[in-house]
Tab-separated table of C-alpha atoms and ligand atoms in Angstrom:
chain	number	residue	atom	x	y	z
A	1	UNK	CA	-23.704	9.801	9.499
A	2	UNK	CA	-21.571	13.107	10.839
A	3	UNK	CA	-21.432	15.783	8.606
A	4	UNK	CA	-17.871	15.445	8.870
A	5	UNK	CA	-16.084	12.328	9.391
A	6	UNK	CA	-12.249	11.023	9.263
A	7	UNK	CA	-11.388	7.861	7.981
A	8	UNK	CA	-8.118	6.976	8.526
A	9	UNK	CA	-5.742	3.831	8.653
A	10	UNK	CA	-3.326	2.571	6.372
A	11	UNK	CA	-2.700	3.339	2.936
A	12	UNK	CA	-4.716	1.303	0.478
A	13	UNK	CA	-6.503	-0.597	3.242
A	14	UNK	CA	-9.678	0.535	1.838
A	15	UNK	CA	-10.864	4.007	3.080
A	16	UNK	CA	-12.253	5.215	0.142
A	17	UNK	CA	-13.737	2.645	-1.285
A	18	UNK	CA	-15.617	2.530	2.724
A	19	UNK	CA	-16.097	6.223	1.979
A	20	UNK	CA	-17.934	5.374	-0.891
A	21	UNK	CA	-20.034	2.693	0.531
A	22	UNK	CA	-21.207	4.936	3.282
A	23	UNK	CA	-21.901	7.355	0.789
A	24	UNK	CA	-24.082	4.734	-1.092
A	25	UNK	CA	-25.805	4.082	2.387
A	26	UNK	CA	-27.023	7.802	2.548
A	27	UNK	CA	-28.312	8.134	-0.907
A	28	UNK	CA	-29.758	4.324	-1.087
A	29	UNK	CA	-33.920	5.191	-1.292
A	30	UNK	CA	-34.542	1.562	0.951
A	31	UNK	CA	-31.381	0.994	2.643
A	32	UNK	CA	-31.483	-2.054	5.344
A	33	UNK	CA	-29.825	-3.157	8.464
A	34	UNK	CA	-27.443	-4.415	6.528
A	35	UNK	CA	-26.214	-1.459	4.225
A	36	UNK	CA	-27.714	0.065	1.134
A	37	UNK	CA	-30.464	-1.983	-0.414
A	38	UNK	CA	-28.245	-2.553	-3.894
A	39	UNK	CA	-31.379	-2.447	-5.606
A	40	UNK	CA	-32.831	0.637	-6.230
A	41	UNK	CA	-31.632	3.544	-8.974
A	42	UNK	CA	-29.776	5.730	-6.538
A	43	UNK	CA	-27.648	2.112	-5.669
A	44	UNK	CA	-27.104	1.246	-9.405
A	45	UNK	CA	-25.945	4.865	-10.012
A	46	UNK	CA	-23.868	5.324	-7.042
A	47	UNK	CA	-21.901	1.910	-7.633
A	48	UNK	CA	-21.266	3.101	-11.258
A	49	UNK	CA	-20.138	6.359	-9.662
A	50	UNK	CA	-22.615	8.161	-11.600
A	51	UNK	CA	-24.716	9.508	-8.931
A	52	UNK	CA	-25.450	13.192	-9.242
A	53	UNK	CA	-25.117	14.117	-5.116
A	54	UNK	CA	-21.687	11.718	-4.354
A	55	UNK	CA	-18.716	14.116	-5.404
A	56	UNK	CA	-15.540	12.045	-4.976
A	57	UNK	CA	-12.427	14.238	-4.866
A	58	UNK	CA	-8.768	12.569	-4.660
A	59	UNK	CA	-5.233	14.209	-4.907
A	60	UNK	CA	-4.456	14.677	-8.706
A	61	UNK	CA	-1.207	16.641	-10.781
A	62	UNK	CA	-1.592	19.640	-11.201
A	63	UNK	CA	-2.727	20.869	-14.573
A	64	UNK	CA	-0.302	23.069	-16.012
A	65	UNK	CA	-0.729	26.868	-17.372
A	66	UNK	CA	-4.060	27.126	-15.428
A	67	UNK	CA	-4.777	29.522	-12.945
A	68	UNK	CA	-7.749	30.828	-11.383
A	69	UNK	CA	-11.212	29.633	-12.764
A	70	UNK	CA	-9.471	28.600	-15.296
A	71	UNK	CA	-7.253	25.837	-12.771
A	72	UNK	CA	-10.875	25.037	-11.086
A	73	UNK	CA	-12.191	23.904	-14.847
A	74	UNK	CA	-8.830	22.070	-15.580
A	75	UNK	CA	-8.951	20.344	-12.336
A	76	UNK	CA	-12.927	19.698	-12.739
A	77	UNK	CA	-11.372	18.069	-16.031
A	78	UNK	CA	-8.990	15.978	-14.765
A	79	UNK	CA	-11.420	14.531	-11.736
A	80	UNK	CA	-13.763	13.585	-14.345
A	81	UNK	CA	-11.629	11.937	-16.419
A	82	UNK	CA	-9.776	9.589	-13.530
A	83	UNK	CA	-12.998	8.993	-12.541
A	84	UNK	CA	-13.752	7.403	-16.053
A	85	UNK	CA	-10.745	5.246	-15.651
A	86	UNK	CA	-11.843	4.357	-12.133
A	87	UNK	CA	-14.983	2.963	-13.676
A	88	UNK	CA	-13.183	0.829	-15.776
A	89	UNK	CA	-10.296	-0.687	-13.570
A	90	UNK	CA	-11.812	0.192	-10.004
A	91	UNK	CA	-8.650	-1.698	-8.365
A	92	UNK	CA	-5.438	0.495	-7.820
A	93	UNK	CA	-1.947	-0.265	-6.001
A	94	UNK	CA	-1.082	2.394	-3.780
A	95	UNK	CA	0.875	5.398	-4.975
A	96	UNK	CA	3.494	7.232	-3.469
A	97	UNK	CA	3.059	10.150	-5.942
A	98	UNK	CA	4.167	13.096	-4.428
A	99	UNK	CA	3.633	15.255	-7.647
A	100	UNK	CA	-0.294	15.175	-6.693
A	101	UNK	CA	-2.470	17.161	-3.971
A	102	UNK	CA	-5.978	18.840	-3.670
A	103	UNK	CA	-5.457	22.398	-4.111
A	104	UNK	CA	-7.680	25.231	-3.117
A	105	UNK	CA	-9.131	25.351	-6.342
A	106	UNK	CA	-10.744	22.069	-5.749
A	107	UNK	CA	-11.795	23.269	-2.504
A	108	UNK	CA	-13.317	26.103	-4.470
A	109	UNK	CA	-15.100	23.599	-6.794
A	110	UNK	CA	-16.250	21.738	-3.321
A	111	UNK	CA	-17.663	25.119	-2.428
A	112	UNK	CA	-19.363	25.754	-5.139
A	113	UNK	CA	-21.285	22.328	-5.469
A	114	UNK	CA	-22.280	21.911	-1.760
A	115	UNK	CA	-24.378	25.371	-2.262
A	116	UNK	CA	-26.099	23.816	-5.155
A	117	UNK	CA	-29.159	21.771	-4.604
A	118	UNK	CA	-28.931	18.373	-4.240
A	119	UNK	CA	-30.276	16.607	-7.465
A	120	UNK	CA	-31.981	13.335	-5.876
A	121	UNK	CA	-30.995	12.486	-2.347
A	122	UNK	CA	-31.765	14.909	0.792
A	123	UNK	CA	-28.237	16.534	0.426
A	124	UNK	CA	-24.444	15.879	-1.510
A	125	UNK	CA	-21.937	14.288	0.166
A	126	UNK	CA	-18.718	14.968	-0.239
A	127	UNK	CA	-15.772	11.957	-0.031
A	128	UNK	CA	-12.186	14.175	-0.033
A	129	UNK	CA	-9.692	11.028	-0.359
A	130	UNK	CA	-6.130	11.498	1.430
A	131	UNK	CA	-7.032	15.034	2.939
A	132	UNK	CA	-4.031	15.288	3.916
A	133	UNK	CA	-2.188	15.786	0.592
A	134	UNK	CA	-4.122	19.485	0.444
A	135	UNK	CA	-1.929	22.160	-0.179
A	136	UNK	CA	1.607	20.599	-0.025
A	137	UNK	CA	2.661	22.686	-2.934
A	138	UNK	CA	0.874	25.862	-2.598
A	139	UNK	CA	3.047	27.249	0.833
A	140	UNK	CA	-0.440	28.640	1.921
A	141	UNK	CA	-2.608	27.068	4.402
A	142	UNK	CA	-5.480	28.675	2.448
A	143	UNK	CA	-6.832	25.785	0.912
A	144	UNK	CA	-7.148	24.087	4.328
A	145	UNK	CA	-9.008	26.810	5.867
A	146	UNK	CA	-11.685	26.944	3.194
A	147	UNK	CA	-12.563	23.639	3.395
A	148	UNK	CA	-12.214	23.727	7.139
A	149	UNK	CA	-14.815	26.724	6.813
A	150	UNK	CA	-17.602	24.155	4.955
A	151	UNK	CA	-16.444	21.773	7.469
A	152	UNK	CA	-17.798	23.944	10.123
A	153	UNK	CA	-20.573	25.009	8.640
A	154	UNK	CA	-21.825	22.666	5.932
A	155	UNK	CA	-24.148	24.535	3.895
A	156	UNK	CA	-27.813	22.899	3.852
A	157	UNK	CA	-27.602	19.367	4.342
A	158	UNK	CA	-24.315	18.359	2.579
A	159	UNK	CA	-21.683	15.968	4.446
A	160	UNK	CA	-18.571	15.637	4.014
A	161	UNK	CA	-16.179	12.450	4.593
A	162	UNK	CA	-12.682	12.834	4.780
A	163	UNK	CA	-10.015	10.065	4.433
A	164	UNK	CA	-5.746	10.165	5.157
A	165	UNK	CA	-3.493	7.537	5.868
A	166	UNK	CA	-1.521	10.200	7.609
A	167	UNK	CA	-3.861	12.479	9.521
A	168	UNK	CA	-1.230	13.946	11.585
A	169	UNK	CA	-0.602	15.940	8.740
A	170	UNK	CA	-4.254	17.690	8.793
A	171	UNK	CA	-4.760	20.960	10.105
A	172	UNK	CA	-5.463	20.170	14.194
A	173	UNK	CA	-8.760	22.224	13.585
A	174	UNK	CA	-9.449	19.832	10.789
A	175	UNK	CA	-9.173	17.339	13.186
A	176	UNK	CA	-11.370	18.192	15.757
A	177	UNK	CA	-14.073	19.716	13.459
A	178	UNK	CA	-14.083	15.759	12.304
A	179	UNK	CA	-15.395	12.766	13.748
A	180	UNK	CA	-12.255	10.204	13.605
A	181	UNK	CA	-13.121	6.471	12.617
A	182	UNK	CA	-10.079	4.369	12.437
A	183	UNK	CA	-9.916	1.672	9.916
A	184	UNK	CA	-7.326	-1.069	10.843
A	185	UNK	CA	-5.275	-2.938	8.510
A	186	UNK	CA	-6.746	-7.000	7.294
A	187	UNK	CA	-6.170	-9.876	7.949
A	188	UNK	CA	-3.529	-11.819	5.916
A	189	UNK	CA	-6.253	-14.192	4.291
A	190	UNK	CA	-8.742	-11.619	3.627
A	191	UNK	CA	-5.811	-9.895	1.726
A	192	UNK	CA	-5.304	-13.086	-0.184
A	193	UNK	CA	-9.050	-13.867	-0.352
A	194	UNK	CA	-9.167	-9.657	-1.839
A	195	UNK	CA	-7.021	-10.756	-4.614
A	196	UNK	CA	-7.779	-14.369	-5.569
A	197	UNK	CA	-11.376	-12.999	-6.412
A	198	UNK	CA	-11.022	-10.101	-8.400
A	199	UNK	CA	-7.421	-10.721	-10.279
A	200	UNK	CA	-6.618	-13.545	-12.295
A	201	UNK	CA	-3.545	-14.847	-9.437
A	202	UNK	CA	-2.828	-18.509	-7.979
A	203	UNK	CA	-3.435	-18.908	-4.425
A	204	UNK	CA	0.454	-19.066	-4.162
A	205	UNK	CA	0.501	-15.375	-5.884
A	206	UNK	CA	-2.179	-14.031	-3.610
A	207	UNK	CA	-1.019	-15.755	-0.579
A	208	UNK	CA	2.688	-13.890	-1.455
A	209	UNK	CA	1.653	-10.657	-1.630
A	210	UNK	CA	-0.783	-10.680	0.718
A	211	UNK	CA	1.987	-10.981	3.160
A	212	UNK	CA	3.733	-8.299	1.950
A	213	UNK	CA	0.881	-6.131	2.016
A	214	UNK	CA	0.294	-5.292	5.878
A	215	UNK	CA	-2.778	-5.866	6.090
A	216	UNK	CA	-3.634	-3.212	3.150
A	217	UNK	CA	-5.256	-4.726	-0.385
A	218	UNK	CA	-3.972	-1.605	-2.227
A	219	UNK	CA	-0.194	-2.483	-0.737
A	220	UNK	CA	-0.869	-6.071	-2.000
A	221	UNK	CA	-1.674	-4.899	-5.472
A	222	UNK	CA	1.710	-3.078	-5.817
A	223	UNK	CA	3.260	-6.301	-5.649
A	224	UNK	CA	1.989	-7.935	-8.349
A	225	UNK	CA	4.039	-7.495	-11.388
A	226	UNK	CA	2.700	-5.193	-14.042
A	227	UNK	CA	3.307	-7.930	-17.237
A	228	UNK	CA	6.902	-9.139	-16.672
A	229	UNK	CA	8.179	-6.823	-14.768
A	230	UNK	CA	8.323	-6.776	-10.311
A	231	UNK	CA	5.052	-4.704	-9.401
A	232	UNK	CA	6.119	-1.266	-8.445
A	233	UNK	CA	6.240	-1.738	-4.653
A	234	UNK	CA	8.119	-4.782	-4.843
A	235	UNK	CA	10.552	-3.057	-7.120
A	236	UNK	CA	10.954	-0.311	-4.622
A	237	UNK	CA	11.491	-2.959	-2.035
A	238	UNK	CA	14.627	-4.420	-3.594
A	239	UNK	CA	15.847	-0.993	-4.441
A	240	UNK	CA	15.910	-0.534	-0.491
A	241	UNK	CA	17.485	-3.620	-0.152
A	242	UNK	CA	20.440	-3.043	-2.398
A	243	UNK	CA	21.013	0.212	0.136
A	244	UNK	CA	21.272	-1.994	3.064
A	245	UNK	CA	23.330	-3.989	1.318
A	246	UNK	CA	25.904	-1.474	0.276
A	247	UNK	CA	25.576	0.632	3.496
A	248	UNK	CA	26.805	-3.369	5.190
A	249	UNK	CA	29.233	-3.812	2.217
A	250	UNK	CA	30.840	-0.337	3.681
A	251	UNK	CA	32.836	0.245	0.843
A	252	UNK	CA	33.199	4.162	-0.427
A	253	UNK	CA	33.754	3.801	-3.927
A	254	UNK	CA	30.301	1.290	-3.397
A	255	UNK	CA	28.111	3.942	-2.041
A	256	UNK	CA	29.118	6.473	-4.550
A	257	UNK	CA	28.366	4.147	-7.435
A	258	UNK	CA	25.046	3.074	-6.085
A	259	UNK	CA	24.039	7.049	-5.746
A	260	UNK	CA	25.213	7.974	-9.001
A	261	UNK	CA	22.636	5.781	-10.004
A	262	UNK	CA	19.639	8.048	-8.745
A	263	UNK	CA	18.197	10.805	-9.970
A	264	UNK	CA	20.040	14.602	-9.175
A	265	UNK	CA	16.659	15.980	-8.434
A	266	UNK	CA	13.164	15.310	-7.137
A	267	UNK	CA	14.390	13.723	-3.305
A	268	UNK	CA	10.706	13.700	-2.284
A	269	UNK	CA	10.305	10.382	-4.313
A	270	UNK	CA	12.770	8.553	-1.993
A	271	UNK	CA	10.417	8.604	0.897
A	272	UNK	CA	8.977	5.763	-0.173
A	273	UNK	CA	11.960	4.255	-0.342
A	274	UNK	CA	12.780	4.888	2.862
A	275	UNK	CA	9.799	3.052	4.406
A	276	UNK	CA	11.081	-0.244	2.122
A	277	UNK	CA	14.120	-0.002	4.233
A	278	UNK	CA	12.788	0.795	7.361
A	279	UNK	CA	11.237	-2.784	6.519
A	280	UNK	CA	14.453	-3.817	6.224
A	281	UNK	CA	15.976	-3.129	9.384
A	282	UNK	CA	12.957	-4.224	11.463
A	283	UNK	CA	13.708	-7.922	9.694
A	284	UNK	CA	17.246	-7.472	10.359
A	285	UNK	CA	16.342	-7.037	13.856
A	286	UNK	CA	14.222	-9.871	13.980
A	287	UNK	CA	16.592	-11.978	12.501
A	288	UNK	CA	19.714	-10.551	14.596
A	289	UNK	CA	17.702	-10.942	17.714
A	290	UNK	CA	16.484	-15.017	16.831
A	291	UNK	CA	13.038	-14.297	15.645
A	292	UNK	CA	12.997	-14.752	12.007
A	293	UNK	CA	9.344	-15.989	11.520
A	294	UNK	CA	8.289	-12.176	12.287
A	295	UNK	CA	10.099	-10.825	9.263
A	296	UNK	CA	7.643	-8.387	6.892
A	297	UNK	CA	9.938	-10.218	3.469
A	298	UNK	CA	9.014	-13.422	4.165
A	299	UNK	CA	10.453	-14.477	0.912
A	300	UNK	CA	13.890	-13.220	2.221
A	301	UNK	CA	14.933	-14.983	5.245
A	302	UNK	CA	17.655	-16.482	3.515
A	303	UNK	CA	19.810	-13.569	2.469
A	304	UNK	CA	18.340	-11.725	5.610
A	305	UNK	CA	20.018	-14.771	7.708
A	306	UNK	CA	23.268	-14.519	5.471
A	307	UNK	CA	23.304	-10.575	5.264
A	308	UNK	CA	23.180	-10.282	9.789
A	309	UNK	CA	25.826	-13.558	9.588
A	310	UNK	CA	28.556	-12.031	7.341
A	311	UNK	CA	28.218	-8.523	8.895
A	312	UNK	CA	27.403	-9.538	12.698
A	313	UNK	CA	24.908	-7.150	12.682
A	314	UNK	CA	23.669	-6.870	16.344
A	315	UNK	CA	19.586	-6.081	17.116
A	316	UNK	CA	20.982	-3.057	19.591
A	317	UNK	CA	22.428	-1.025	16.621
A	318	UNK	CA	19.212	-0.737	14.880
A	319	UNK	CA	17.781	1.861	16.507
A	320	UNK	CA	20.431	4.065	15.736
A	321	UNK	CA	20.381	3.354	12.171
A	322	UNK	CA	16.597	4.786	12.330
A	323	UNK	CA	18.023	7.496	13.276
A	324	UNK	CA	19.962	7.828	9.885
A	325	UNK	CA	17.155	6.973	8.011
A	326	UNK	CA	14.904	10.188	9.991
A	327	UNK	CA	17.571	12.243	9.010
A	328	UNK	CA	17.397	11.016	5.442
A	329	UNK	CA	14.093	11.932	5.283
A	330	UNK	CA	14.281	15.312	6.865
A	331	UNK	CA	16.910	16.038	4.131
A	332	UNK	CA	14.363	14.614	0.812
A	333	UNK	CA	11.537	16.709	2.602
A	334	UNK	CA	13.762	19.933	2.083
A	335	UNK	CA	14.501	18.823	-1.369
A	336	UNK	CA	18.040	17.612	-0.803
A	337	UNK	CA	20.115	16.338	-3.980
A	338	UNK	CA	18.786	12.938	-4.029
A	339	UNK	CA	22.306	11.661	-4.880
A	340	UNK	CA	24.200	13.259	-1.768
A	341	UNK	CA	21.599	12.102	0.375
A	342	UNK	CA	21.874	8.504	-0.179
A	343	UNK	CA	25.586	8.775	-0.587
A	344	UNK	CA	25.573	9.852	3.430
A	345	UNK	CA	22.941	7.504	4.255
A	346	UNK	CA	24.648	4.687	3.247
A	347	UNK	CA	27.506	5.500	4.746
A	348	UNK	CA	25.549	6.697	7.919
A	349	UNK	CA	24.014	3.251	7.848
A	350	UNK	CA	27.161	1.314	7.286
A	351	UNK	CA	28.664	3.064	10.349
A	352	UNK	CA	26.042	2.047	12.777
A	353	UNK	CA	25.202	-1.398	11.712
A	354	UNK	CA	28.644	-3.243	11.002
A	355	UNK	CA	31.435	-0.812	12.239
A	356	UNK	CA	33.697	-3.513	12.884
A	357	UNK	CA	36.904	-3.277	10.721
A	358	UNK	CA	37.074	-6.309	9.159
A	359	UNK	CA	33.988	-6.154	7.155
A	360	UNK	CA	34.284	-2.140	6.822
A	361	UNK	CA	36.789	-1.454	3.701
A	362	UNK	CA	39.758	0.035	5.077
A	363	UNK	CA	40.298	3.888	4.702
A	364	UNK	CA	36.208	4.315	4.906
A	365	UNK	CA	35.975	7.930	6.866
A	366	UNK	CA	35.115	8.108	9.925
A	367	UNK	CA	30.868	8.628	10.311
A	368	UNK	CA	29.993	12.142	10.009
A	369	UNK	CA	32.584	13.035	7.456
A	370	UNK	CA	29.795	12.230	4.353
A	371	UNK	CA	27.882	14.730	6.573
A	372	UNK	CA	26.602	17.729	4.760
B	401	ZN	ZN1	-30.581	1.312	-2.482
């Protein structure tokens, strides 16, 4: 094992829980060809996460009030508690929570620990889940460059494994002080075999989500409704769809109403969103273009057939309505009012995917004019 390594691939595909494996691997006291021996007390502890020299650090809210040592003790608190609800219900649907990150306080904490002695194994290692959420609220690349210090230098024999789904957004000198493993996304039926054996779903259930899922068991998770309700990812993914659908409807007094129905603040929760309906158009260009059986909703291709019918909506104007949606997202990075911004994109949308004037409502300005 590196004393720094990068695993990245798709969100909830598993890079964590590989993290953790590994981690089991160099703490296991007979490990075999085949992986950690399971057996022995440092394999017991480590699959309870209880073992003293694996330190497991993920993106979590920050505490409020605290500052200094007294932020690294909330934070400290805070791990340790997730961690006990990890042990209980190890299986969690991805996330988009943009309220969390690693902060250089935990980077502190990281410090701190990886000069201590190890307690059983030859030296701690360190897993730092989605690595690339550090700092996005502190405006300081500080906490990056003290862990990219340890990274450089790892004190004694500690190692350190990094994960991100997006590691484009790490530090470059993160990057190459890091040896990259990709981890790709699974196949459908190992999704559907993922769920089948550790949730209580039909193989009709499993079969569903796991082709929603990408590839990624953490995707397929966020499918499956939470007691009555749609899972959380599935309730995004309509959400998305009802913007296409009003961007196609093209009526003003439409787009309005369906923005008035979002929050005035907090724009950096429609990026998820977004990716839903960049979904969305990739089907529609499927469908548009005659290949329907490569559509992501599988459970759609009926209203995606009627939706590309009605409007005409032609394969070539997709790209541009990418376009709209970058732009979107450019604006909920910078903390746009979530309202305005879907307001324009759905007009921005309508104009590039159905501006013929029968289907747009007559006296719709001309594109640009929702511009900000
Ligand atoms: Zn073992």
């Amino acid at each position: 094992l590196p004393a720094a390594l990068l695993i990245h691939g798709p969100a909830g595909v598993g890079k964590q829980r590989l993290a953790l494996w590994l981690a089991q691997l160099a703490v296991c006291t007979s490990p075999g060809l085949e992986g950690p021996c399971e057996q022995c007390q440092a394999c017991r502890m480590a699959r309870a996460l209880e073992h003293p020299d694996i330190h497991w650090y993920f993106p979590l809210e920050r505490p409020k009030g605290a500052s200094g040592d007294r932020l690294v003790d909330a934070l400290e608190t805070a791990r340790n508690e997730a961690l006990t609800a990890l042990r209980e219900q190890p299986l969690r649907a991805v996330a988009g929570d943009e309220l969390r990150g690693l902060y250089l306080a935990t980077v502190r904490n990281v410090r701190q620990r990886a000069h201590m002695q190890a307690s059983m194994a030859d030296g701690p290692v360190f897993i730092i889940g989605d690595a690339d959420l550090l700092v996005t609220q502190e405006a300081s690349p500080e906490a990056a460059n003290a862990l990219l210090k340890l990274l450089e230098e790892p004190p004694g024999r500690a190692r350190f494994v990094l994960t991100s789904s997006a590691p484009g957004r790490l530090l470059p000198t993160i990057r190459s002080r890091t040896v990259p493993l990709h981890v790709g996304p699974l196949e459908v039926e190992e999704v559907a075999e993922f769920l089948m054996e550790h949730l209580d779903v039909s193989p009709e259930r499993a079969g569903w989500a796991a082709r929603l899922s990408e590839g990624s068991p953490g995707r397929a998770l966020g499918f499956l409704p939470d007691d009555d309700d749609l899972g959380t990812l599935d309730a995004l993914r309509w959400k998305a769809w009802e913007l296409l659908g009003a961007a196609v409807e093209g009526s003003v007094s439409g787009a309005c109403a369906l923005a008035l129905g979002y929050a005035p603040a907090g724009a950096r929760k429609l990026l998820d969103l977004f990716e839903f309906l960049e979904g969305w158009l990739r089907d529609v260009a499927a469908v548009a273009s005659g290949a329907p059986e490569r559509v992501v909703n599988h459970d759609a291709q009926d209203r995606l057939g009627k939706l590309v019918g009605r409007a005409s909506l032609r394969a070539a104007n997709v790209p541009l309505a990418f376009a709209a949606v970058e732009r979107a997202r450019e604006a909920a990075s910078g903390n746009v009012n979530p309202q305005l911004i879907v307001t324009s994109l759905v007009r921005e949308l309508g104009a590039v995917l159905s501006p013929t004037p029968a289907i747009r409502a007559a006296g719709a300005a001309p594109a640009g004019a929702a511009r900000r």
